[in-house]
Amino acid sequence: MSLSRIESALKRIGLDRYMMLLVLTVLLASFAPASGDFAAVLRQITWWAVSLLFFIYGAKLSTATIVTGLANWKLQLGVLLCTFALFPLLTLAMKPMILMGLPVAIGVGFLYIGCMPSTVQSSIAFTSVSNGNVAGAVCAASISNLIGVILSPLLFMALIPGTSGYGIEPSAIWKIVQQILLPFAIGQLCRPLLANFLNKYKTPTMVVDRGSILLIVYSAFSAGVVNGIWQVVQPAQLLMLIGFCAALLAVVMGIAITAGRLAGMSKADLLALFYCGSTKSLATGLPMAGILFAGQDISLIVLPLMIFHLLQLVVCAILSQRVRA
């Protein structure tokens, strides 16, 4: 069987090159973690890679697309409610069950999932593959991430108990604005110069998007391996965490699709709500965690988000192919 056929077969079950690279990155960090001066340099490179990514997002985003998408208030409100109301409530309700058999840092990380904005690239891509409302998805995902820069850390600060030992400093929000929101704003200002190039050549955006995530994953898990993450998390606990993440994803997807139908949404809008409302951003969540939890068990905290991200990609990839067919 040729390599292209193998890749096509893997895509049908939700496994593409990016997901395999994510798994390989975790394995690389497990067996060859970055440490010392190399780890410090890697953190600086990662910071600038993330800033570049959001600069490109800003340069690509069309104001006309946002205006058009905002007119569909049912879709936009539905995505925001799923992302910043339904998810936090569900993760808060599930957290006590998680703490029965998993470390506190993982319980904190599970709650962190609920506070994150929607994905950008993935949700738009899956909506497009399924023949959904792409303009609405672009608007919803972009607004979710822009609001999330401020709202996500504030939500987390409101939900995390003071006795957990994982509080965050309010000054961290300004650092997040510097790394994410400010480059996005500069990208918007540079849009007249770069928009045509970025829309014509999509590879640079994809390379920066995927590459920055892989860098953050390698950096975070390297720190975790150095601090003994795989001695803290046993295989049975990892399976338990995967089960909780799968349950969370299934419940949110079920509620999103049911709510959309009850609201009388068209099929195209329903698909945009489904993909944007049930997914969480790794590109925003990982760098934000690096700022919010500096000096804490970052690898354990981001582990639930990593697993949830992989699950959502696999499930959405499979469903989008079936809907399209």
PDB file of C-alpha atoms in Angstrom:
ATOM      1  CA  MET A   1       0.000   0.000   0.000  1.00  0.00           C
ATOM      2  CA  SER A   2       1.362   3.452  -0.969  1.00  0.00           C
ATOM      3  CA  LEU A   3       2.045   6.200   1.590  1.00  0.00           C
ATOM      4  CA  SER A   4      -0.776   8.372   0.189  1.00  0.00           C
ATOM      5  CA  ARG A   5      -3.288   5.541   0.626  1.00  0.00           C
ATOM      6  CA  ILE A   6      -2.140   4.926   4.186  1.00  0.00           C
ATOM      7  CA  GLU A   7      -2.563   8.651   4.950  1.00  0.00           C
ATOM      8  CA  SER A   8      -6.038   8.650   3.388  1.00  0.00           C
ATOM      9  CA  ALA A   9      -7.041   5.634   5.483  1.00  0.00           C
ATOM     10  CA  LEU A  10      -5.747   7.287   8.644  1.00  0.00           C
ATOM     11  CA  LYS A  11      -7.616  10.513   7.844  1.00  0.00           C
ATOM     12  CA  ARG A  12     -10.877   8.589   7.605  1.00  0.00           C
ATOM     13  CA  ILE A  13     -10.460   7.576  11.252  1.00  0.00           C
ATOM     14  CA  GLY A  14      -9.425  11.080  12.272  1.00  0.00           C
ATOM     15  CA  LEU A  15      -5.625  10.731  12.273  1.00  0.00           C
ATOM     16  CA  ASP A  16      -3.625  13.168  10.167  1.00  0.00           C
ATOM     17  CA  ARG A  17       0.000  14.279  10.106  1.00  0.00           C
ATOM     18  CA  TYR A  18      -0.545  17.028  12.679  1.00  0.00           C
ATOM     19  CA  MET A  19      -2.001  14.672  15.283  1.00  0.00           C
ATOM     20  CA  MET A  20       0.769  12.165  14.727  1.00  0.00           C
ATOM     21  CA  LEU A  21       3.331  14.978  15.097  1.00  0.00           C
ATOM     22  CA  LEU A  22       1.712  15.961  18.398  1.00  0.00           C
ATOM     23  CA  VAL A  23       2.085  12.418  19.706  1.00  0.00           C
ATOM     24  CA  LEU A  24       5.675  12.212  18.432  1.00  0.00           C
ATOM     25  CA  THR A  25       6.452  15.556  20.100  1.00  0.00           C
ATOM     26  CA  VAL A  26       5.263  14.232  23.465  1.00  0.00           C
ATOM     27  CA  LEU A  27       7.389  11.099  22.948  1.00  0.00           C
ATOM     28  CA  LEU A  28      10.409  13.227  22.004  1.00  0.00           C
ATOM     29  CA  ALA A  29       9.981  15.321  25.150  1.00  0.00           C
ATOM     30  CA  SER A  30       9.640  12.123  27.189  1.00  0.00           C
ATOM     31  CA  PHE A  31      12.902  10.605  25.940  1.00  0.00           C
ATOM     32  CA  ALA A  32      14.920  13.730  25.059  1.00  0.00           C
ATOM     33  CA  PRO A  33      13.595  16.631  27.142  1.00  0.00           C
ATOM     34  CA  ALA A  34      14.927  20.160  26.781  1.00  0.00           C
ATOM     35  CA  SER A  35      16.788  21.336  29.871  1.00  0.00           C
ATOM     36  CA  GLY A  36      19.166  24.018  31.079  1.00  0.00           C
ATOM     37  CA  ASP A  37      20.157  26.767  28.640  1.00  0.00           C
ATOM     38  CA  PHE A  38      18.474  25.000  25.720  1.00  0.00           C
ATOM     39  CA  ALA A  39      15.123  25.051  27.565  1.00  0.00           C
ATOM     40  CA  ALA A  40      15.515  28.783  28.285  1.00  0.00           C
ATOM     41  CA  VAL A  41      16.260  29.545  24.611  1.00  0.00           C
ATOM     42  CA  LEU A  42      13.341  27.344  23.543  1.00  0.00           C
ATOM     43  CA  ARG A  43      10.954  29.328  25.761  1.00  0.00           C
ATOM     44  CA  GLN A  44      12.041  32.575  24.094  1.00  0.00           C
ATOM     45  CA  ILE A  45      11.617  31.113  20.598  1.00  0.00           C
ATOM     46  CA  THR A  46       8.196  29.788  21.549  1.00  0.00           C
ATOM     47  CA  TRP A  47       7.085  33.189  22.880  1.00  0.00           C
ATOM     48  CA  TRP A  48       7.918  34.884  19.592  1.00  0.00           C
ATOM     49  CA  ALA A  49       6.389  32.047  17.534  1.00  0.00           C
ATOM     50  CA  VAL A  50       3.064  32.470  19.337  1.00  0.00           C
ATOM     51  CA  SER A  51       3.181  36.252  18.867  1.00  0.00           C
ATOM     52  CA  LEU A  52       3.862  35.725  15.151  1.00  0.00           C
ATOM     53  CA  LEU A  53       0.925  33.319  14.934  1.00  0.00           C
ATOM     54  CA  PHE A  54      -1.552  35.869  16.314  1.00  0.00           C
ATOM     55  CA  PHE A  55      -0.032  38.596  14.140  1.00  0.00           C
ATOM     56  CA  ILE A  56      -0.847  36.410  11.124  1.00  0.00           C
ATOM     57  CA  TYR A  57      -4.360  35.747  12.461  1.00  0.00           C
ATOM     58  CA  GLY A  58      -4.883  39.517  12.672  1.00  0.00           C
ATOM     59  CA  ALA A  59      -3.537  40.132   9.180  1.00  0.00           C
ATOM     60  CA  LYS A  60      -5.801  37.426   7.703  1.00  0.00           C
ATOM     61  CA  LEU A  61      -9.046  38.345   9.448  1.00  0.00           C
ATOM     62  CA  SER A  62     -11.410  40.326   7.238  1.00  0.00           C
ATOM     63  CA  THR A  63     -13.495  43.017   8.937  1.00  0.00           C
ATOM     64  CA  ALA A  64     -16.248  42.397   6.384  1.00  0.00           C
ATOM     65  CA  THR A  65     -16.396  38.739   7.419  1.00  0.00           C
ATOM     66  CA  ILE A  66     -16.817  39.745  11.066  1.00  0.00           C
ATOM     67  CA  VAL A  67     -19.593  42.214  10.215  1.00  0.00           C
ATOM     68  CA  THR A  68     -21.415  39.598   8.136  1.00  0.00           C
ATOM     69  CA  GLY A  69     -21.046  36.968  10.820  1.00  0.00           C
ATOM     70  CA  LEU A  70     -22.265  39.274  13.593  1.00  0.00           C
ATOM     71  CA  ALA A  71     -25.598  39.650  11.822  1.00  0.00           C
ATOM     72  CA  ASN A  72     -26.248  35.980  12.636  1.00  0.00           C
ATOM     73  CA  TRP A  73     -26.758  36.629  16.346  1.00  0.00           C
ATOM     74  CA  LYS A  74     -28.174  33.186  17.116  1.00  0.00           C
ATOM     75  CA  LEU A  75     -24.994  31.466  15.961  1.00  0.00           C
ATOM     76  CA  GLN A  76     -22.629  33.914  17.666  1.00  0.00           C
ATOM     77  CA  LEU A  77     -24.538  33.874  20.955  1.00  0.00           C
ATOM     78  CA  GLY A  78     -24.777  30.076  20.832  1.00  0.00           C
ATOM     79  CA  VAL A  79     -21.006  29.666  20.406  1.00  0.00           C
ATOM     80  CA  LEU A  80     -20.223  32.126  23.202  1.00  0.00           C
ATOM     81  CA  LEU A  81     -22.662  30.422  25.586  1.00  0.00           C
ATOM     82  CA  CYS A  82     -21.217  26.984  24.817  1.00  0.00           C
ATOM     83  CA  THR A  83     -17.643  28.211  25.167  1.00  0.00           C
ATOM     84  CA  PHE A  84     -17.844  30.478  28.205  1.00  0.00           C
ATOM     85  CA  ALA A  85     -20.922  29.220  30.092  1.00  0.00           C
ATOM     86  CA  LEU A  86     -21.681  25.562  29.330  1.00  0.00           C
ATOM     87  CA  PHE A  87     -18.061  24.373  29.359  1.00  0.00           C
ATOM     88  CA  PRO A  88     -17.083  26.085  32.643  1.00  0.00           C
ATOM     89  CA  LEU A  89     -20.213  24.794  34.405  1.00  0.00           C
ATOM     90  CA  LEU A  90     -19.607  21.214  33.222  1.00  0.00           C
ATOM     91  CA  THR A  91     -15.910  21.185  34.137  1.00  0.00           C
ATOM     92  CA  LEU A  92     -16.732  22.684  37.536  1.00  0.00           C
ATOM     93  CA  ALA A  93     -19.343  19.959  38.127  1.00  0.00           C
ATOM     94  CA  MET A  94     -16.955  17.171  37.025  1.00  0.00           C
ATOM     95  CA  LYS A  95     -13.895  18.423  38.933  1.00  0.00           C
ATOM     96  CA  PRO A  96     -14.779  16.697  42.275  1.00  0.00           C
ATOM     97  CA  MET A  97     -14.999  13.319  40.492  1.00  0.00           C
ATOM     98  CA  ILE A  98     -11.621  13.913  38.850  1.00  0.00           C
ATOM     99  CA  LEU A  99      -9.955  14.750  42.158  1.00  0.00           C
ATOM    100  CA  MET A 100     -11.014  11.369  43.560  1.00  0.00           C
ATOM    101  CA  GLY A 101      -8.349   9.574  41.545  1.00  0.00           C
ATOM    102  CA  LEU A 102      -6.129  12.200  39.916  1.00  0.00           C
ATOM    103  CA  PRO A 103      -3.609  14.821  41.144  1.00  0.00           C
ATOM    104  CA  VAL A 104      -4.876  18.288  42.059  1.00  0.00           C
ATOM    105  CA  ALA A 105      -2.923  19.866  39.181  1.00  0.00           C
ATOM    106  CA  ILE A 106      -4.856  17.729  36.676  1.00  0.00           C
ATOM    107  CA  GLY A 107      -8.145  18.765  38.305  1.00  0.00           C
ATOM    108  CA  VAL A 108      -7.045  22.366  37.896  1.00  0.00           C
ATOM    109  CA  GLY A 109      -6.159  21.641  34.267  1.00  0.00           C
ATOM    110  CA  PHE A 110      -9.579  20.120  33.636  1.00  0.00           C
ATOM    111  CA  LEU A 111     -11.208  23.296  34.941  1.00  0.00           C
ATOM    112  CA  TYR A 112      -8.807  25.234  32.716  1.00  0.00           C
ATOM    113  CA  ILE A 113     -10.276  23.474  29.656  1.00  0.00           C
ATOM    114  CA  GLY A 114     -13.669  24.986  30.435  1.00  0.00           C
ATOM    115  CA  CYS A 115     -12.310  28.538  30.445  1.00  0.00           C
ATOM    116  CA  MET A 116     -10.546  28.382  27.070  1.00  0.00           C
ATOM    117  CA  PRO A 117     -11.840  29.972  23.839  1.00  0.00           C
ATOM    118  CA  SER A 118     -12.787  28.007  20.749  1.00  0.00           C
ATOM    119  CA  THR A 119     -10.270  26.802  18.188  1.00  0.00           C
ATOM    120  CA  VAL A 120      -9.685  28.967  15.120  1.00  0.00           C
ATOM    121  CA  GLN A 121      -8.070  26.927  12.349  1.00  0.00           C
ATOM    122  CA  SER A 122      -9.642  23.558  13.220  1.00  0.00           C
ATOM    123  CA  SER A 123     -13.239  24.667  13.748  1.00  0.00           C
ATOM    124  CA  ILE A 124     -13.225  26.682  10.514  1.00  0.00           C
ATOM    125  CA  ALA A 125     -11.658  23.796   8.579  1.00  0.00           C
ATOM    126  CA  PHE A 126     -14.178  21.238   9.869  1.00  0.00           C
ATOM    127  CA  THR A 127     -17.081  23.613   9.147  1.00  0.00           C
ATOM    128  CA  SER A 128     -15.793  24.053   5.604  1.00  0.00           C
ATOM    129  CA  VAL A 129     -15.367  20.291   5.037  1.00  0.00           C
ATOM    130  CA  SER A 130     -18.940  19.718   6.262  1.00  0.00           C
ATOM    131  CA  ASN A 131     -20.323  22.477   3.983  1.00  0.00           C
ATOM    132  CA  GLY A 132     -21.342  24.569   6.982  1.00  0.00           C
ATOM    133  CA  ASN A 133     -21.476  28.356   7.453  1.00  0.00           C
ATOM    134  CA  VAL A 134     -17.774  29.186   7.064  1.00  0.00           C
ATOM    135  CA  ALA A 135     -18.199  32.972   7.407  1.00  0.00           C
ATOM    136  CA  GLY A 136     -20.146  32.448  10.622  1.00  0.00           C
ATOM    137  CA  ALA A 137     -17.484  30.049  11.915  1.00  0.00           C
ATOM    138  CA  VAL A 138     -14.672  32.517  11.124  1.00  0.00           C
ATOM    139  CA  CYS A 139     -16.528  35.236  13.019  1.00  0.00           C
ATOM    140  CA  ALA A 140     -17.428  33.004  15.979  1.00  0.00           C
ATOM    141  CA  ALA A 141     -13.946  31.522  16.402  1.00  0.00           C
ATOM    142  CA  SER A 142     -12.236  34.912  16.070  1.00  0.00           C
ATOM    143  CA  ILE A 143     -14.544  36.674  18.529  1.00  0.00           C
ATOM    144  CA  SER A 144     -14.209  33.776  20.961  1.00  0.00           C
ATOM    145  CA  ASN A 145     -10.415  34.102  20.969  1.00  0.00           C
ATOM    146  CA  LEU A 146     -10.385  37.893  21.190  1.00  0.00           C
ATOM    147  CA  ILE A 147     -12.807  37.845  24.127  1.00  0.00           C
ATOM    148  CA  GLY A 148     -10.962  34.879  25.631  1.00  0.00           C
ATOM    149  CA  VAL A 149      -7.712  36.818  26.011  1.00  0.00           C
ATOM    150  CA  ILE A 150      -9.385  38.736  28.863  1.00  0.00           C
ATOM    151  CA  LEU A 151     -12.360  36.560  29.810  1.00  0.00           C
ATOM    152  CA  SER A 152     -10.591  33.178  30.057  1.00  0.00           C
ATOM    153  CA  PRO A 153      -8.165  34.130  32.858  1.00  0.00           C
ATOM    154  CA  LEU A 154     -10.918  36.072  34.659  1.00  0.00           C
ATOM    155  CA  LEU A 155     -13.221  33.034  34.463  1.00  0.00           C
ATOM    156  CA  PHE A 156     -10.498  30.795  35.785  1.00  0.00           C
ATOM    157  CA  MET A 157      -9.754  33.186  38.649  1.00  0.00           C
ATOM    158  CA  ALA A 158     -13.466  33.162  39.545  1.00  0.00           C
ATOM    159  CA  LEU A 159     -13.825  29.368  39.425  1.00  0.00           C
ATOM    160  CA  ILE A 160     -10.608  28.151  41.039  1.00  0.00           C
ATOM    161  CA  PRO A 161     -10.883  27.867  44.842  1.00  0.00           C
ATOM    162  CA  GLY A 162      -8.427  29.934  46.867  1.00  0.00           C
ATOM    163  CA  THR A 163      -7.387  26.834  48.809  1.00  0.00           C
ATOM    164  CA  SER A 164      -6.168  24.999  45.686  1.00  0.00           C
ATOM    165  CA  GLY A 165      -2.751  26.668  45.727  1.00  0.00           C
ATOM    166  CA  TYR A 166      -3.033  27.475  42.010  1.00  0.00           C
ATOM    167  CA  GLY A 167      -4.083  31.110  42.081  1.00  0.00           C
ATOM    168  CA  ILE A 168      -2.935  33.479  39.337  1.00  0.00           C
ATOM    169  CA  GLU A 169      -1.728  37.060  39.472  1.00  0.00           C
ATOM    170  CA  PRO A 170      -3.919  39.746  37.840  1.00  0.00           C
ATOM    171  CA  SER A 171      -0.756  41.114  36.164  1.00  0.00           C
ATOM    172  CA  ALA A 172      -0.659  37.913  34.082  1.00  0.00           C
ATOM    173  CA  ILE A 173      -3.593  39.234  32.028  1.00  0.00           C
ATOM    174  CA  TRP A 174      -1.440  42.127  30.788  1.00  0.00           C
ATOM    175  CA  LYS A 175       1.290  39.670  29.772  1.00  0.00           C
ATOM    176  CA  ILE A 176      -1.306  37.670  27.803  1.00  0.00           C
ATOM    177  CA  VAL A 177      -2.479  40.863  26.090  1.00  0.00           C
ATOM    178  CA  GLN A 178       1.132  41.605  25.120  1.00  0.00           C
ATOM    179  CA  GLN A 179       1.718  38.155  23.635  1.00  0.00           C
ATOM    180  CA  ILE A 180      -1.653  37.566  21.941  1.00  0.00           C
ATOM    181  CA  LEU A 181      -3.907  40.608  21.614  1.00  0.00           C
ATOM    182  CA  LEU A 182      -1.259  43.210  20.765  1.00  0.00           C
ATOM    183  CA  PRO A 183       0.258  41.191  17.858  1.00  0.00           C
ATOM    184  CA  PHE A 184      -3.297  40.530  16.600  1.00  0.00           C
ATOM    185  CA  ALA A 185      -4.037  44.281  16.606  1.00  0.00           C
ATOM    186  CA  ILE A 186      -0.766  45.045  14.787  1.00  0.00           C
ATOM    187  CA  GLY A 187      -1.675  42.331  12.257  1.00  0.00           C
ATOM    188  CA  GLN A 188      -5.015  44.052  11.621  1.00  0.00           C
ATOM    189  CA  LEU A 189      -3.179  47.311  10.938  1.00  0.00           C
ATOM    190  CA  CYS A 190      -0.854  45.520   8.498  1.00  0.00           C
ATOM    191  CA  ARG A 191      -3.708  43.675   6.795  1.00  0.00           C
ATOM    192  CA  PRO A 192      -3.752  45.898   3.650  1.00  0.00           C
ATOM    193  CA  LEU A 193      -0.136  44.910   2.981  1.00  0.00           C
ATOM    194  CA  LEU A 194      -0.303  41.199   3.826  1.00  0.00           C
ATOM    195  CA  ALA A 195      -3.880  39.960   3.316  1.00  0.00           C
ATOM    196  CA  ASN A 196      -3.554  39.041  -0.355  1.00  0.00           C
ATOM    197  CA  PHE A 197      -0.300  37.132   0.207  1.00  0.00           C
ATOM    198  CA  LEU A 198      -1.639  35.204   3.232  1.00  0.00           C
ATOM    199  CA  ASN A 199      -4.915  34.323   1.496  1.00  0.00           C
ATOM    200  CA  LYS A 200      -3.073  33.140  -1.602  1.00  0.00           C
ATOM    201  CA  TYR A 201      -0.356  31.197   0.220  1.00  0.00           C
ATOM    202  CA  LYS A 202      -1.888  29.337   3.158  1.00  0.00           C
ATOM    203  CA  THR A 203       1.193  27.248   3.968  1.00  0.00           C
ATOM    204  CA  PRO A 204       3.011  29.943   6.026  1.00  0.00           C
ATOM    205  CA  THR A 205      -0.003  30.309   8.328  1.00  0.00           C
ATOM    206  CA  MET A 206      -0.309  26.551   8.761  1.00  0.00           C
ATOM    207  CA  VAL A 207       3.419  26.130   9.438  1.00  0.00           C
ATOM    208  CA  VAL A 208       3.400  28.863  12.103  1.00  0.00           C
ATOM    209  CA  ASP A 209       0.120  27.587  13.589  1.00  0.00           C
ATOM    210  CA  ARG A 210       1.172  23.948  13.868  1.00  0.00           C
ATOM    211  CA  GLY A 211       4.819  24.737  14.541  1.00  0.00           C
ATOM    212  CA  SER A 212       4.115  27.055  17.473  1.00  0.00           C
ATOM    213  CA  ILE A 213       1.843  24.454  19.087  1.00  0.00           C
ATOM    214  CA  LEU A 214       4.476  21.730  18.671  1.00  0.00           C
ATOM    215  CA  LEU A 215       7.127  24.001  20.192  1.00  0.00           C
ATOM    216  CA  ILE A 216       4.925  24.769  23.204  1.00  0.00           C
ATOM    217  CA  VAL A 217       4.042  21.103  23.681  1.00  0.00           C
ATOM    218  CA  TYR A 218       7.708  20.088  23.544  1.00  0.00           C
ATOM    219  CA  SER A 219       8.716  22.849  25.955  1.00  0.00           C
ATOM    220  CA  ALA A 220       5.906  22.144  28.453  1.00  0.00           C
ATOM    221  CA  PHE A 221       6.342  18.377  28.455  1.00  0.00           C
ATOM    222  CA  SER A 222      10.132  18.659  28.631  1.00  0.00           C
ATOM    223  CA  ALA A 223       9.717  20.621  31.869  1.00  0.00           C
ATOM    224  CA  GLY A 224       7.247  18.000  33.067  1.00  0.00           C
ATOM    225  CA  VAL A 225       9.547  15.077  32.291  1.00  0.00           C
ATOM    226  CA  VAL A 226      12.437  16.799  34.064  1.00  0.00           C
ATOM    227  CA  ASN A 227      10.130  17.182  37.091  1.00  0.00           C
ATOM    228  CA  GLY A 228       8.924  13.556  36.878  1.00  0.00           C
ATOM    229  CA  ILE A 229       5.460  13.878  35.300  1.00  0.00           C
ATOM    230  CA  TRP A 230       5.320  10.212  34.247  1.00  0.00           C
ATOM    231  CA  GLN A 231       6.136   9.143  37.787  1.00  0.00           C
ATOM    232  CA  VAL A 232       3.159  11.186  39.042  1.00  0.00           C
ATOM    233  CA  VAL A 233       0.625  10.070  36.398  1.00  0.00           C
ATOM    234  CA  GLN A 234       0.145   6.301  36.171  1.00  0.00           C
ATOM    235  CA  PRO A 235      -1.284   4.546  33.050  1.00  0.00           C
ATOM    236  CA  ALA A 236      -4.601   3.866  34.813  1.00  0.00           C
ATOM    237  CA  GLN A 237      -4.891   7.551  35.746  1.00  0.00           C
ATOM    238  CA  LEU A 238      -4.138   8.569  32.169  1.00  0.00           C
ATOM    239  CA  LEU A 239      -6.947   6.326  30.920  1.00  0.00           C
ATOM    240  CA  MET A 240      -9.256   7.810  33.538  1.00  0.00           C
ATOM    241  CA  LEU A 241      -8.430  11.323  32.342  1.00  0.00           C
ATOM    242  CA  ILE A 242      -9.063  10.332  28.712  1.00  0.00           C
ATOM    243  CA  GLY A 243     -12.467   8.997  29.775  1.00  0.00           C
ATOM    244  CA  PHE A 244     -13.384  12.267  31.534  1.00  0.00           C
ATOM    245  CA  CYS A 245     -12.294  14.326  28.517  1.00  0.00           C
ATOM    246  CA  ALA A 246     -14.301  12.097  26.156  1.00  0.00           C
ATOM    247  CA  ALA A 247     -17.376  12.408  28.388  1.00  0.00           C
ATOM    248  CA  LEU A 248     -17.044  16.207  28.487  1.00  0.00           C
ATOM    249  CA  LEU A 249     -16.730  16.402  24.696  1.00  0.00           C
ATOM    250  CA  ALA A 250     -19.727  14.116  24.138  1.00  0.00           C
ATOM    251  CA  VAL A 251     -21.973  16.057  26.536  1.00  0.00           C
ATOM    252  CA  VAL A 252     -21.069  19.444  25.040  1.00  0.00           C
ATOM    253  CA  MET A 253     -21.567  18.190  21.480  1.00  0.00           C
ATOM    254  CA  GLY A 254     -24.939  16.703  22.395  1.00  0.00           C
ATOM    255  CA  ILE A 255     -26.158  19.875  24.105  1.00  0.00           C
ATOM    256  CA  ALA A 256     -24.855  22.133  21.306  1.00  0.00           C
ATOM    257  CA  ILE A 257     -26.607  20.201  18.538  1.00  0.00           C
ATOM    258  CA  THR A 258     -29.846  19.901  20.550  1.00  0.00           C
ATOM    259  CA  ALA A 259     -29.878  23.613  21.454  1.00  0.00           C
ATOM    260  CA  GLY A 260     -29.197  24.581  17.834  1.00  0.00           C
ATOM    261  CA  ARG A 261     -32.097  22.503  16.572  1.00  0.00           C
ATOM    262  CA  LEU A 262     -34.450  23.910  19.220  1.00  0.00           C
ATOM    263  CA  ALA A 263     -33.396  27.427  18.174  1.00  0.00           C
ATOM    264  CA  GLY A 264     -34.407  26.611  14.585  1.00  0.00           C
ATOM    265  CA  MET A 265     -30.941  27.018  13.066  1.00  0.00           C
ATOM    266  CA  SER A 266     -30.262  26.045   9.483  1.00  0.00           C
ATOM    267  CA  LYS A 267     -28.028  23.044   8.841  1.00  0.00           C
ATOM    268  CA  ALA A 268     -25.117  25.306   7.847  1.00  0.00           C
ATOM    269  CA  ASP A 269     -25.386  27.324  11.071  1.00  0.00           C
ATOM    270  CA  LEU A 270     -25.870  24.179  13.123  1.00  0.00           C
ATOM    271  CA  LEU A 271     -22.585  22.773  11.824  1.00  0.00           C
ATOM    272  CA  ALA A 272     -20.732  26.011  12.633  1.00  0.00           C
ATOM    273  CA  LEU A 273     -22.186  25.968  16.154  1.00  0.00           C
ATOM    274  CA  PHE A 274     -21.255  22.312  16.570  1.00  0.00           C
ATOM    275  CA  TYR A 275     -17.590  22.726  15.622  1.00  0.00           C
ATOM    276  CA  CYS A 276     -16.959  26.161  17.150  1.00  0.00           C
ATOM    277  CA  GLY A 277     -18.987  25.547  20.309  1.00  0.00           C
ATOM    278  CA  SER A 278     -17.546  22.156  21.234  1.00  0.00           C
ATOM    279  CA  THR A 279     -13.815  22.693  20.601  1.00  0.00           C
ATOM    280  CA  LYS A 280     -11.121  24.352  22.687  1.00  0.00           C
ATOM    281  CA  SER A 281      -7.998  26.160  21.503  1.00  0.00           C
ATOM    282  CA  LEU A 282      -4.576  24.674  22.168  1.00  0.00           C
ATOM    283  CA  ALA A 283      -2.880  27.558  20.328  1.00  0.00           C
ATOM    284  CA  THR A 284      -4.329  30.033  22.851  1.00  0.00           C
ATOM    285  CA  GLY A 285      -4.476  27.729  25.882  1.00  0.00           C
ATOM    286  CA  LEU A 286      -0.837  26.600  25.990  1.00  0.00           C
ATOM    287  CA  PRO A 287       0.892  30.007  25.854  1.00  0.00           C
ATOM    288  CA  MET A 288      -1.706  31.401  28.251  1.00  0.00           C
ATOM    289  CA  ALA A 289      -0.961  28.565  30.693  1.00  0.00           C
ATOM    290  CA  GLY A 290       2.757  29.321  30.458  1.00  0.00           C
ATOM    291  CA  ILE A 291       2.038  32.839  31.704  1.00  0.00           C
ATOM    292  CA  LEU A 292      -0.704  32.072  34.225  1.00  0.00           C
ATOM    293  CA  PHE A 293       1.031  29.109  35.870  1.00  0.00           C
ATOM    294  CA  ALA A 294       4.686  30.162  35.636  1.00  0.00           C
ATOM    295  CA  GLY A 295       6.704  28.193  38.169  1.00  0.00           C
ATOM    296  CA  GLN A 296       3.889  25.679  38.800  1.00  0.00           C
ATOM    297  CA  ASP A 297       3.117  22.171  37.459  1.00  0.00           C
ATOM    298  CA  ILE A 298       2.441  23.418  33.925  1.00  0.00           C
ATOM    299  CA  SER A 299       2.841  20.017  32.255  1.00  0.00           C
ATOM    300  CA  LEU A 300       0.226  18.455  34.549  1.00  0.00           C
ATOM    301  CA  ILE A 301      -2.107  21.439  34.184  1.00  0.00           C
ATOM    302  CA  VAL A 302      -2.027  21.405  30.365  1.00  0.00           C
ATOM    303  CA  LEU A 303      -2.254  17.604  30.092  1.00  0.00           C
ATOM    304  CA  PRO A 304      -6.111  17.597  30.157  1.00  0.00           C
ATOM    305  CA  LEU A 305      -6.213  20.306  27.458  1.00  0.00           C
ATOM    306  CA  MET A 306      -3.758  18.321  25.330  1.00  0.00           C
ATOM    307  CA  ILE A 307      -5.848  15.164  25.583  1.00  0.00           C
ATOM    308  CA  PHE A 308      -9.100  17.035  24.969  1.00  0.00           C
ATOM    309  CA  HIS A 309      -7.557  18.718  21.918  1.00  0.00           C
ATOM    310  CA  LEU A 310      -6.493  15.395  20.403  1.00  0.00           C
ATOM    311  CA  LEU A 311      -9.903  13.855  21.080  1.00  0.00           C
ATOM    312  CA  GLN A 312     -11.786  16.771  19.546  1.00  0.00           C
ATOM    313  CA  LEU A 313      -9.626  16.628  16.421  1.00  0.00           C
ATOM    314  CA  VAL A 314     -10.201  12.897  15.949  1.00  0.00           C
ATOM    315  CA  VAL A 315     -13.956  13.074  16.593  1.00  0.00           C
ATOM    316  CA  CYS A 316     -14.523  16.192  14.468  1.00  0.00           C
ATOM    317  CA  ALA A 317     -12.403  14.811  11.607  1.00  0.00           C
ATOM    318  CA  ILE A 318     -14.462  11.620  11.495  1.00  0.00           C
ATOM    319  CA  LEU A 319     -17.805  13.431  11.786  1.00  0.00           C
ATOM    320  CA  SER A 320     -16.958  16.071   9.182  1.00  0.00           C
ATOM    321  CA  GLN A 321     -16.078  13.389   6.622  1.00  0.00           C
ATOM    322  CA  ARG A 322     -19.339  11.543   7.306  1.00  0.00           C
ATOM    323  CA  VAL A 323     -21.459  14.715   7.142  1.00  0.00           C
ATOM    324  CA  ARG A 324     -19.848  15.667   3.847  1.00  0.00           C
ATOM    325  CA  ALA A 325     -20.471  12.210   2.423  1.00  0.00           C
TER     326      ALA A 325
END
